[in-house]
mmCIF file of C-alpha atoms and ligand atoms in Angstrom:
data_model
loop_
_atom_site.group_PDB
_atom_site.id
_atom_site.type_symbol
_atom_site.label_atom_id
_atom_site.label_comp_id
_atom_site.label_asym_id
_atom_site.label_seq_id
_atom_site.Cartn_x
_atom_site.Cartn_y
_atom_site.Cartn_z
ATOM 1 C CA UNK A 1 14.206 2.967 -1.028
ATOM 2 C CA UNK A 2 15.678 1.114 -3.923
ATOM 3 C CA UNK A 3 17.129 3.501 -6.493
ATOM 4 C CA UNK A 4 16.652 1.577 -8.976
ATOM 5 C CA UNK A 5 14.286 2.502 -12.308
ATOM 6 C CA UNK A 6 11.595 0.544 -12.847
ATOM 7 C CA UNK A 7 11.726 -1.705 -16.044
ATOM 8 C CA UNK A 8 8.556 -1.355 -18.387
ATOM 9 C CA UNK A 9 6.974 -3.639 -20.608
ATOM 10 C CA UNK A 10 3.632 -4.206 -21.769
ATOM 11 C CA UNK A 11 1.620 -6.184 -20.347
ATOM 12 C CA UNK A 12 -0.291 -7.389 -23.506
ATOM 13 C CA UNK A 13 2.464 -9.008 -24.814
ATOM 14 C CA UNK A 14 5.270 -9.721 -22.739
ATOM 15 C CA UNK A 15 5.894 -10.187 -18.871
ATOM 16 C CA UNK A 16 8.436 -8.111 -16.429
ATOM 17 C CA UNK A 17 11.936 -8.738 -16.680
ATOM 18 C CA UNK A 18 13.854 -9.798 -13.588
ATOM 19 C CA UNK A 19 17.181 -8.823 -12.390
ATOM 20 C CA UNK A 20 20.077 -11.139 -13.062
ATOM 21 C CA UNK A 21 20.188 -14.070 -10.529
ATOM 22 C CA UNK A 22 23.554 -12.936 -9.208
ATOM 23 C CA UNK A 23 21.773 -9.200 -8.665
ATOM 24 C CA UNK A 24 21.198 -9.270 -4.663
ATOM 25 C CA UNK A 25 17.274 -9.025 -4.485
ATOM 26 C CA UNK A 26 14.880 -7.415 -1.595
ATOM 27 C CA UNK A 27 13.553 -10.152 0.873
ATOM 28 C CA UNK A 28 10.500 -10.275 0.416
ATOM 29 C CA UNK A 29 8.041 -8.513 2.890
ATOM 30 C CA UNK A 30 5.214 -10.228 5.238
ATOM 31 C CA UNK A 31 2.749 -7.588 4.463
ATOM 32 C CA UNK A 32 1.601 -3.942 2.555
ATOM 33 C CA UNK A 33 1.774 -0.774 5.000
ATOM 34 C CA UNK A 34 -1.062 1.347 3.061
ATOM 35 C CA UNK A 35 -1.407 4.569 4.562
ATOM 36 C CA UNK A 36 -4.470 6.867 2.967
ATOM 37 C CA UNK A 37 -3.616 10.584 3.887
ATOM 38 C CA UNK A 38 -6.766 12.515 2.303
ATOM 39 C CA UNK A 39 -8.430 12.517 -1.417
ATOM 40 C CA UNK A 40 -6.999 9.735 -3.599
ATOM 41 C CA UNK A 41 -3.706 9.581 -1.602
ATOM 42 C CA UNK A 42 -1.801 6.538 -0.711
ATOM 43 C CA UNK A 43 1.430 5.492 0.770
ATOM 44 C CA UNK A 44 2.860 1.892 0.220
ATOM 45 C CA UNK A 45 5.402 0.410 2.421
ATOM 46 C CA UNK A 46 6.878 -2.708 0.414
ATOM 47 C CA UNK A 47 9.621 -3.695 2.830
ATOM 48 C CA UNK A 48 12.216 -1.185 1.435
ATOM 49 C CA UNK A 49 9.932 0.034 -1.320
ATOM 50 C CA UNK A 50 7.987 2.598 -1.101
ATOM 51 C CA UNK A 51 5.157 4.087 -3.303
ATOM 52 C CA UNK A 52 3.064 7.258 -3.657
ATOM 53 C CA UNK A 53 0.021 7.451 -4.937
ATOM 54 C CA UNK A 54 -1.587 11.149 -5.923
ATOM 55 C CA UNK A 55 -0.209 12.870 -2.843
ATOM 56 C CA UNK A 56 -1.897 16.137 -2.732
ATOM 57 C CA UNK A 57 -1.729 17.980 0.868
ATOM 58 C CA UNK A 58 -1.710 21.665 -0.255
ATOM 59 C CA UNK A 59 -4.900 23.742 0.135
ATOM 60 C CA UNK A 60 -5.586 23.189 -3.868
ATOM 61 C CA UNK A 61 -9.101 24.504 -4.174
ATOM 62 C CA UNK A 62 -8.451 28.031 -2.374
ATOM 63 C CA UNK A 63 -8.105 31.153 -4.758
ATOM 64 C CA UNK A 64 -4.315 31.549 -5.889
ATOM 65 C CA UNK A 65 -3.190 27.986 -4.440
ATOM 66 C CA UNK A 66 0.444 27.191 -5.009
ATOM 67 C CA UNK A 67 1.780 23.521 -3.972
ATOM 68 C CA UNK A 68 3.277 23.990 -0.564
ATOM 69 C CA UNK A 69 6.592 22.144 -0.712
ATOM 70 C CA UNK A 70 7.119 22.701 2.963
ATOM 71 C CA UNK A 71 3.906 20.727 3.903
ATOM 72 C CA UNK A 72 4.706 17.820 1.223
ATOM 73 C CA UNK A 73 8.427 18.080 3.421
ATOM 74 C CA UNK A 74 6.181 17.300 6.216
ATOM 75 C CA UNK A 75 4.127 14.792 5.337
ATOM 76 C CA UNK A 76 6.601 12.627 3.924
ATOM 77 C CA UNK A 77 8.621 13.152 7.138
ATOM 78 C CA UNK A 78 5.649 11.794 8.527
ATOM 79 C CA UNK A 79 5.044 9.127 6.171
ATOM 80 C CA UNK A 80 8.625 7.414 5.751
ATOM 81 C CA UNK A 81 9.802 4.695 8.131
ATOM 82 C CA UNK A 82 12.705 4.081 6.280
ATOM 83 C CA UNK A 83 10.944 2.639 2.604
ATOM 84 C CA UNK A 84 11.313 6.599 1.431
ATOM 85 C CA UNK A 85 9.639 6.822 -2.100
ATOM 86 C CA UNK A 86 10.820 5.033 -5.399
ATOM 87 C CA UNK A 87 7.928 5.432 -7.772
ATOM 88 C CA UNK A 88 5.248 8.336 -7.875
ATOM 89 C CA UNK A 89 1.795 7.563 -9.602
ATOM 90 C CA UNK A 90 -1.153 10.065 -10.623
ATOM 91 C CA UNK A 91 -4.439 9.123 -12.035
ATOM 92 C CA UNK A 92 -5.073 12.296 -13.808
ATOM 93 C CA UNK A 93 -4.493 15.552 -14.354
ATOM 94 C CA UNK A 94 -6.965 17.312 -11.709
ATOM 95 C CA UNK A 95 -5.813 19.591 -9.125
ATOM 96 C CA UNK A 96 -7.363 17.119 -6.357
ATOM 97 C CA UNK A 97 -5.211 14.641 -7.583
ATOM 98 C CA UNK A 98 -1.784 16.171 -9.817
ATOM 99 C CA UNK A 99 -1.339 19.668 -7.696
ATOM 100 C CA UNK A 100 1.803 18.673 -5.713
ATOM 101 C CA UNK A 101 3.278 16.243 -7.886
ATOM 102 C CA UNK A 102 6.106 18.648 -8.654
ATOM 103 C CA UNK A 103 6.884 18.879 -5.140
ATOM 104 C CA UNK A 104 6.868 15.754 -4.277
ATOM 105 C CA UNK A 105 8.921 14.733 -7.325
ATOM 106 C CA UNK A 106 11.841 17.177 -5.897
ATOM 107 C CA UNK A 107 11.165 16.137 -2.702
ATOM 108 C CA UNK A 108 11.866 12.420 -2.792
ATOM 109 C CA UNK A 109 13.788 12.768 -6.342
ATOM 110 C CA UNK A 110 11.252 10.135 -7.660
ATOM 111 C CA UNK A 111 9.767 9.531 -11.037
ATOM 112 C CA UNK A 112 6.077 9.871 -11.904
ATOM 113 C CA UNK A 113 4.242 8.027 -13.814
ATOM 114 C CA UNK A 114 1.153 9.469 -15.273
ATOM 115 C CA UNK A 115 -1.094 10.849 -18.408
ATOM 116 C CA UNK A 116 1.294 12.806 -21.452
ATOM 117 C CA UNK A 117 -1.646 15.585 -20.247
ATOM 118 C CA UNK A 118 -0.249 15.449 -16.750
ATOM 119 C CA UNK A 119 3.281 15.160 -17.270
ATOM 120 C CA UNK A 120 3.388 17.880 -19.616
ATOM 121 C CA UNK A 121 1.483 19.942 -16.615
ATOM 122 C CA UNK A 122 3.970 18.979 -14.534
ATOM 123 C CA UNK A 123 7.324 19.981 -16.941
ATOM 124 C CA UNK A 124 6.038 23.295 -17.798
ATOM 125 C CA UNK A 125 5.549 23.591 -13.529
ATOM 126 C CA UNK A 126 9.685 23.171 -13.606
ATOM 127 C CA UNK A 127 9.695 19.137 -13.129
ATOM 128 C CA UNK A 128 12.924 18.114 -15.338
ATOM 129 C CA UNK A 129 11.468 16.240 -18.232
ATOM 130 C CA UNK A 130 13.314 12.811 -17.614
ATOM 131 C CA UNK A 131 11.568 12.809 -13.748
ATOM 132 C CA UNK A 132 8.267 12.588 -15.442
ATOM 133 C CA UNK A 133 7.178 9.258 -17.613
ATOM 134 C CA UNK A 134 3.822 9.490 -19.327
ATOM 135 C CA UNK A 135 2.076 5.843 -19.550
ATOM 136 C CA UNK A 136 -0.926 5.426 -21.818
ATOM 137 C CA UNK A 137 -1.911 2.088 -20.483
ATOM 138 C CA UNK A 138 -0.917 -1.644 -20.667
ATOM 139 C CA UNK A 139 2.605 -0.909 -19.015
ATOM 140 C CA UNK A 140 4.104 -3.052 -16.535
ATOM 141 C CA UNK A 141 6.636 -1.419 -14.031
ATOM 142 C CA UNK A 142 8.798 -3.023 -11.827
ATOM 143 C CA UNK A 143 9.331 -1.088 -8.461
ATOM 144 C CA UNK A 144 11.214 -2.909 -6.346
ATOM 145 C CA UNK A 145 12.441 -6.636 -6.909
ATOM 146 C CA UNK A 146 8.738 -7.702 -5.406
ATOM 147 C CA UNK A 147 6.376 -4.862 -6.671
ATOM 148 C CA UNK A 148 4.781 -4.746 -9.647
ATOM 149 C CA UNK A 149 2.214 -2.026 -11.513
ATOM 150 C CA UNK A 150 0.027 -2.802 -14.018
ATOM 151 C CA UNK A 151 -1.139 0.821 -16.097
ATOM 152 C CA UNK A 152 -4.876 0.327 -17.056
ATOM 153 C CA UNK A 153 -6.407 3.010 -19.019
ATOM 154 C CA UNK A 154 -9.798 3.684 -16.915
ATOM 155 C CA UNK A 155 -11.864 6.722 -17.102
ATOM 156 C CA UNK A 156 -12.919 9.645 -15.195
ATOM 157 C CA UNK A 157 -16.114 10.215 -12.914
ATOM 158 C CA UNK A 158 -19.229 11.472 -14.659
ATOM 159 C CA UNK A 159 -22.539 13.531 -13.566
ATOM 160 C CA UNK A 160 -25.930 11.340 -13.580
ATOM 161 C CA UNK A 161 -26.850 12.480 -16.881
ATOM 162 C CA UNK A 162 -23.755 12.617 -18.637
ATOM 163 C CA UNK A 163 -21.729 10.378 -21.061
ATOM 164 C CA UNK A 164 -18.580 10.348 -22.709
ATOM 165 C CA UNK A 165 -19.852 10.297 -26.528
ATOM 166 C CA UNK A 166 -18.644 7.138 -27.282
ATOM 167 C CA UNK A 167 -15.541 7.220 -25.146
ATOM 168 C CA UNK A 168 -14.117 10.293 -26.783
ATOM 169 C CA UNK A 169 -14.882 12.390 -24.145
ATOM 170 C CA UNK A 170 -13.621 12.745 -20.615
ATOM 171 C CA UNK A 171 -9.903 13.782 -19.256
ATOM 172 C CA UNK A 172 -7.796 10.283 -19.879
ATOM 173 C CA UNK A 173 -7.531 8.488 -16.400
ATOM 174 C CA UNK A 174 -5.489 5.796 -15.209
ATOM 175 C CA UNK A 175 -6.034 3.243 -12.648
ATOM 176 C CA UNK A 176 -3.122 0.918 -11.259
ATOM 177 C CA UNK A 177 -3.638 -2.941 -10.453
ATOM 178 C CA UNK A 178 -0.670 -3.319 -8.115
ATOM 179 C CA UNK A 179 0.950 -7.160 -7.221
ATOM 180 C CA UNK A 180 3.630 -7.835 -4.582
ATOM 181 C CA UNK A 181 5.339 -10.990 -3.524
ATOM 182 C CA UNK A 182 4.949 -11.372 -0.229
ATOM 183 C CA UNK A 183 6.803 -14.240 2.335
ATOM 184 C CA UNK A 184 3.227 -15.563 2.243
ATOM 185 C CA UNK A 185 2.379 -15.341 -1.321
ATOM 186 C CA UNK A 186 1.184 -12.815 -4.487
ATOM 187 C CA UNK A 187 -0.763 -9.878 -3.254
ATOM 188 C CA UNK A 188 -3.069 -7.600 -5.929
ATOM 189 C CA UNK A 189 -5.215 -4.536 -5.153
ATOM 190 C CA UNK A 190 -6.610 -2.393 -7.578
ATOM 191 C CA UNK A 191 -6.464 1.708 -7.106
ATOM 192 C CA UNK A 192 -8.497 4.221 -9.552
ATOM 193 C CA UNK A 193 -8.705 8.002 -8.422
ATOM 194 C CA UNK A 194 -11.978 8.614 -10.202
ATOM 195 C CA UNK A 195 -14.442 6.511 -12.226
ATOM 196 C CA UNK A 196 -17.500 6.335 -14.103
ATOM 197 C CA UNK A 197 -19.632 3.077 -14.424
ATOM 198 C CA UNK A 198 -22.167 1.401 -16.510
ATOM 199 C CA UNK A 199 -22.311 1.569 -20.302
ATOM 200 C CA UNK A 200 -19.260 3.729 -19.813
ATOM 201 C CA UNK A 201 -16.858 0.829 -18.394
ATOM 202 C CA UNK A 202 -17.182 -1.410 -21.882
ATOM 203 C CA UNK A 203 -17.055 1.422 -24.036
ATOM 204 C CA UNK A 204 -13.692 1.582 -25.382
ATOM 205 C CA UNK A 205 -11.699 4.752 -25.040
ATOM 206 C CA UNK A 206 -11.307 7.363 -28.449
ATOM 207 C CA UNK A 207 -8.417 9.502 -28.258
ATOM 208 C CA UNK A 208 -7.680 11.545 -31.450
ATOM 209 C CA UNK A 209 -8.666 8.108 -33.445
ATOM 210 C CA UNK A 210 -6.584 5.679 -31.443
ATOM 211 C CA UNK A 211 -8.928 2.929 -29.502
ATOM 212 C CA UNK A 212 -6.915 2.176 -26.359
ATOM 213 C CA UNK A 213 -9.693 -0.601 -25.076
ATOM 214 C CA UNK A 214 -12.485 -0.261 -22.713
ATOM 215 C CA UNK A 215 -11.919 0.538 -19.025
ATOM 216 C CA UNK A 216 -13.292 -3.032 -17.809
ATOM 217 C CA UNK A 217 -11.407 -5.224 -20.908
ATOM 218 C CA UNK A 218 -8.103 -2.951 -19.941
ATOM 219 C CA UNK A 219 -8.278 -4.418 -16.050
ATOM 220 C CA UNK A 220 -9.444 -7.656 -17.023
ATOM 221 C CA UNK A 221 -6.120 -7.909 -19.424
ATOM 222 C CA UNK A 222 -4.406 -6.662 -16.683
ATOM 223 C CA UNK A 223 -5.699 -9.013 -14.070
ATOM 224 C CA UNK A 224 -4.879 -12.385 -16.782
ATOM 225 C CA UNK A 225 -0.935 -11.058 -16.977
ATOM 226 C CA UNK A 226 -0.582 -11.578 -13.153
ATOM 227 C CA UNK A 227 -1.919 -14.818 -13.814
ATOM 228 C CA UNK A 228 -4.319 -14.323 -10.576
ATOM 229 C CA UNK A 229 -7.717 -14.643 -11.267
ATOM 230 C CA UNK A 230 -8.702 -11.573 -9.758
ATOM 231 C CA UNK A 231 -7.724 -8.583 -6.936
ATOM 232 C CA UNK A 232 -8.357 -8.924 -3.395
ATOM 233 C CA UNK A 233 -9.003 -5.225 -2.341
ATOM 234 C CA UNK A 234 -10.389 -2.586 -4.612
ATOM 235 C CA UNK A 235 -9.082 1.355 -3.555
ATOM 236 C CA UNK A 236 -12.176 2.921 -5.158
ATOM 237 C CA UNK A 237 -15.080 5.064 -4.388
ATOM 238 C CA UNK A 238 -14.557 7.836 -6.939
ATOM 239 C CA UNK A 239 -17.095 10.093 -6.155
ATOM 240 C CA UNK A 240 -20.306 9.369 -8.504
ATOM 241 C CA UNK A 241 -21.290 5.758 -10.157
ATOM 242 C CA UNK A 242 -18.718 3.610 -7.695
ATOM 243 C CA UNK A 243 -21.985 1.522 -7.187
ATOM 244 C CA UNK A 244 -22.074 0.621 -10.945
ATOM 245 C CA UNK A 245 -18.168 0.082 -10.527
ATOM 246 C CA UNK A 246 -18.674 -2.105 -7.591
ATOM 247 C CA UNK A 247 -21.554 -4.236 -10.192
ATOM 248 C CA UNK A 248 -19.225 -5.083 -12.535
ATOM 249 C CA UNK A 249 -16.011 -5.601 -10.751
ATOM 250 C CA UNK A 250 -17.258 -7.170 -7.979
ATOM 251 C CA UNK A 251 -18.851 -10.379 -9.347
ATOM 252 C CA UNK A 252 -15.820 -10.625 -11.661
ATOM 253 C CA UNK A 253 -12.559 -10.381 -9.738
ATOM 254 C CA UNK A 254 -13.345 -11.635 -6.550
ATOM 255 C CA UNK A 255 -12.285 -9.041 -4.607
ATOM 256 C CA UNK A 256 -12.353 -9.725 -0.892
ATOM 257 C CA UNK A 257 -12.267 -5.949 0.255
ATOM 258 C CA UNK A 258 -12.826 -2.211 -0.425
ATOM 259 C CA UNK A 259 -11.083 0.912 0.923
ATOM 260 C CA UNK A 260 -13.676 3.973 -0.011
ATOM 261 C CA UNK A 261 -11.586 6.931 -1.095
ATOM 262 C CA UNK A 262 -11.852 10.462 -2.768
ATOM 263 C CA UNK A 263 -13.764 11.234 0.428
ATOM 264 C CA UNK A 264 -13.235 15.063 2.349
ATOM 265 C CA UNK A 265 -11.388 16.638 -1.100
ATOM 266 C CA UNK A 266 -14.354 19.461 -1.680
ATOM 267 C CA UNK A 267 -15.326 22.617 0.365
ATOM 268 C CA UNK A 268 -12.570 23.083 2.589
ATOM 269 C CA UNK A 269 -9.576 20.750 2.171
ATOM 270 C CA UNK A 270 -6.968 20.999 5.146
ATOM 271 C CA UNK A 271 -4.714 18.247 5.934
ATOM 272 C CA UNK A 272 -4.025 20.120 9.225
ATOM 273 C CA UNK A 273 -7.644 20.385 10.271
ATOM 274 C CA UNK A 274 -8.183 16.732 9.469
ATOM 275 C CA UNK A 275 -10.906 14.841 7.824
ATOM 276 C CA UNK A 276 -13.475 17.866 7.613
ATOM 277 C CA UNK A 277 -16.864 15.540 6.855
ATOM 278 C CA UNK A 278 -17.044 11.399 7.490
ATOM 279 C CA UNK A 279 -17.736 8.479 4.679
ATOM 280 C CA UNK A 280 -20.660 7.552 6.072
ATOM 281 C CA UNK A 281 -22.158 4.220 4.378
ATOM 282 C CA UNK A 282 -26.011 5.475 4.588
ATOM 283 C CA UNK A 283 -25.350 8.024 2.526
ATOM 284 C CA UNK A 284 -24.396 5.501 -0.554
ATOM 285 C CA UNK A 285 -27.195 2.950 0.466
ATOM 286 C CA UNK A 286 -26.995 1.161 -2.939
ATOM 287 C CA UNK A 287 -23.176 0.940 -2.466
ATOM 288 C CA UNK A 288 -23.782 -0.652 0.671
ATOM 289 C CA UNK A 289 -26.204 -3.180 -0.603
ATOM 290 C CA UNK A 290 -23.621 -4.483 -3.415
ATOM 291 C CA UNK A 291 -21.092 -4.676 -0.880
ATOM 292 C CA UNK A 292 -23.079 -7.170 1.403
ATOM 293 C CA UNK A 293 -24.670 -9.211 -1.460
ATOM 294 C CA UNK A 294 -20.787 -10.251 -2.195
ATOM 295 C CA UNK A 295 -19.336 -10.075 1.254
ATOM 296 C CA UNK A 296 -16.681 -7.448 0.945
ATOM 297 C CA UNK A 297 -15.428 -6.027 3.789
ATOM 298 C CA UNK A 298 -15.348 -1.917 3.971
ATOM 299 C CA UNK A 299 -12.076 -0.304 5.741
ATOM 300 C CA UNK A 300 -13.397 3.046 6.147
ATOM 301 C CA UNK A 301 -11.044 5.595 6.790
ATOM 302 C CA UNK A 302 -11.740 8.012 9.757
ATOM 303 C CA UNK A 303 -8.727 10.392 9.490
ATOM 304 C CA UNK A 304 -5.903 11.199 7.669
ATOM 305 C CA UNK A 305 -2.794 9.126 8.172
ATOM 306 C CA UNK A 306 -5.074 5.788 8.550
ATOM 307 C CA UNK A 307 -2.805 2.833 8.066
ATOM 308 C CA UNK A 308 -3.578 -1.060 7.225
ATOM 309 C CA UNK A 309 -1.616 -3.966 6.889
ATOM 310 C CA UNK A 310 -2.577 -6.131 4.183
ATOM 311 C CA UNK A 311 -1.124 -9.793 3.496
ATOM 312 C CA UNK A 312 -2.180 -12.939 2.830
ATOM 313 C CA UNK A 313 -4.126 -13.415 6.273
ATOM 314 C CA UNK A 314 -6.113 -10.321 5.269
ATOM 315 C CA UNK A 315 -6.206 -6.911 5.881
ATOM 316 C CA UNK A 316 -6.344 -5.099 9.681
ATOM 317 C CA UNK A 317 -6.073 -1.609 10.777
ATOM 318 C CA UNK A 318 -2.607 -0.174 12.407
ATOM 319 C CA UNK A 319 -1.719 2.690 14.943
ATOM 320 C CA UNK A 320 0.354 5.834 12.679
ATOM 321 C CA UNK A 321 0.550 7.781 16.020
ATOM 322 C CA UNK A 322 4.129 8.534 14.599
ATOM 323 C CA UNK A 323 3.132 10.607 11.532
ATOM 324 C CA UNK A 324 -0.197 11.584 13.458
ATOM 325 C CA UNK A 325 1.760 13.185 15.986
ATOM 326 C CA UNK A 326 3.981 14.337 13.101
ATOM 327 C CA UNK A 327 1.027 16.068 11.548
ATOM 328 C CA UNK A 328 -0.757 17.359 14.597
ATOM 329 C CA UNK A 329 -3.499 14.994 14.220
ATOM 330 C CA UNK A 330 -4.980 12.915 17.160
ATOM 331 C CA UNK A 331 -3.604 9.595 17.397
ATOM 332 C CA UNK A 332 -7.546 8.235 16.885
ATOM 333 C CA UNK A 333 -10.937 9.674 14.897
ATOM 334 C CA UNK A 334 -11.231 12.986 13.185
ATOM 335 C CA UNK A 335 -10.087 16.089 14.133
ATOM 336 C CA UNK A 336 -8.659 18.547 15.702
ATOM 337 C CA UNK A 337 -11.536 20.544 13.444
ATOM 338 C CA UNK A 338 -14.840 19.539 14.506
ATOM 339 C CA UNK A 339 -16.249 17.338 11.132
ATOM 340 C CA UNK A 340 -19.533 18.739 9.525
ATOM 341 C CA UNK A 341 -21.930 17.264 6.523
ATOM 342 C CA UNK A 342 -20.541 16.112 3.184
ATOM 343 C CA UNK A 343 -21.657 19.093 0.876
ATOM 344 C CA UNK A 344 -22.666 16.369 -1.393
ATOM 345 C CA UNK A 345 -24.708 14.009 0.620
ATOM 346 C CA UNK A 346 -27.468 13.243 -1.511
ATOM 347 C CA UNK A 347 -25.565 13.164 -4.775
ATOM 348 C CA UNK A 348 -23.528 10.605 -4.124
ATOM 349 C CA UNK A 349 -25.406 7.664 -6.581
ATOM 350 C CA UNK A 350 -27.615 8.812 -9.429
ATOM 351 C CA UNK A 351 -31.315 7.451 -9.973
ATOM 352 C CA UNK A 352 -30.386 5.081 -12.267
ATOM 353 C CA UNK A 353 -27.178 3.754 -10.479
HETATM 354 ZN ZN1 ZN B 401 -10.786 14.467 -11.724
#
């Protein structure tokens, strides 16, 4: 854990400062310990930087939920190996996605970065107002001395028939195009906890009058600042329209592999009872089809608490027994609560998708 803030610049017009050369720096690490523990949520282990994605564990969709700080104690128990957390991020202000960010925040002392929307949420929920950064895309923040985030304004998930009006309408969502330097050379993966597609990823975003760029141009800026010319692994599969996602970015960014997400988060949420229904691929057969046509390789998570490694050789799956065991989950597949059918199989891609 390097306690350290992050230093922020945008992207559009200047790069990331560096520490002064005398500062002692981070080695930096061989690979990326991702762990996915349920909905949108990730843990990065960046040598001795580590990074939280979403994080919700708390039973968010019962009646009366309140974060349970004990659990988020747990889990991050479970989670840390030593990196601890230096940098929180949150896609958006939805309960599947924001509802224990004030625990977490006390619980590892980090800063989150996310929406104004969210980080006002999250203040008025007791989080002290200089723990809480709101980004409105283009940022770059340093975690780390190898780790850098790129903020791109993105959108939120839509029904079949819906649209956002010209970009005016929909909760302002982030995604975050991540880069590390690794012993082996620059790493990049892409993470969005929701997402529409089609028309709706070059229409540029209307908030109160201000244009803040359309979701694709805002990742393909992105994507030029880490002078890369694309991301290897995409952390998508928002729940409706990925396949029009996986169109667009696909053929552009030459992206080598895809971690579905945002799978198990409705009808019955329990981080205890593990993964409650499975991604299965033939339920998103156009998905599937886009995915082979471009020869991206699917890491499909089976339980909470999956881990990867992911460097320049590529990305392979890991044992977590230790924060498994930690969580009461079997060291391999779902359970201990028998799985049962995604209560939206069949609405998973739209007609015209
Ligand atoms: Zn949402």
């Amino acid at each position: 854990m390097m306690r350290k803030l992050g230093s922020i610049l945008a992207f559009t017009t200047a790069m990331a400062l560096s520490g002064p050369a005398f500062s002692q720096t981070s080695p930096k690490p061989d690979d990326v310990r991702m762990t996915w523990f349920g909905i949108t949520n990730w843990y990065y282990e960046i040598g001795d930087t580590g990074i939280l994605v979403d994080g919700v564990v708390s039973q968010y969709d019962e009646k009366g939920a309140k974060s349970d700080q004990g659990l988020v104690e747990r889990a991050y128990k479970a989670l840390d190996r030593g990196a601890g957390v230096d940098s929180i991020f949150i896609g958006h202000e939805h309960s599947d996605h924001s509802f224990d960010a004030v625990s977490w925040a006390k619980v590892t002392g980090s800063k989150i970065y996310t929406s104004e929307v969210a980080c006002t949420a999250a203040i008025a929920k007791g989080l002290p107002q200089a723990q809480c950064h709101p980004v409105y895309g283009g940022e770059v923040i340093k975690v780390g001395d190898n780790t850098e985030v790129r903020v791109v304004r993105w959108l939120h998930s839509m029904g079949c028939d819906d649209t956002s009006e010209g970009g005016t309408k929909g909760i302002e969502t982030f995604g975050f195009l991540f880069t590390v330097n690794t012993s082996s050379g620059k790493l990049s993966w892409f993470m969005s906890d929701s997402g529409a597609g089609g028309q709706e990823l070059v229409t540029n975003r209307l908030v109160n009058g201000k244009d803040f760029g359309s979701p694709l141009g805002n990742l393909a800026k992105a994507v030029r600042s880490t002078g890369l010319g694309g991301f290897d692994l995409w952390q998508g599969g928002p729940e409706s329209r990925v396949v029009n996602q996986a169109r667009t970015l696909l053929p552009v960014f030459n992206i080598k592999y895809f971690m579905p997400q945002h799978y198990g988060a409705r009808g019955g949420y329990n981080i205890l009872s593990g993964l409650h229904y499975a991604y299965k691929e033939e339920e998103q057969p156009k998905l599937k089809k886009v995915l082979d046509e471009y020869g991206v390789k699917s890491f499909i998570s089976q339980n909470y608490f999956d881990s990867y490694s992911y460097s320049a050789k590529g990305v392979t799956s890991l044992s977590s027994d230790k924060a498994k065991s930690a969580m009461g989950l079997p060291m391999s597949g779902p359970g201990p609560k028998p799985q049962e059918a995604n209560p939206r199989a069949g609405k998973l891609e739209c007609e015209a998708d």
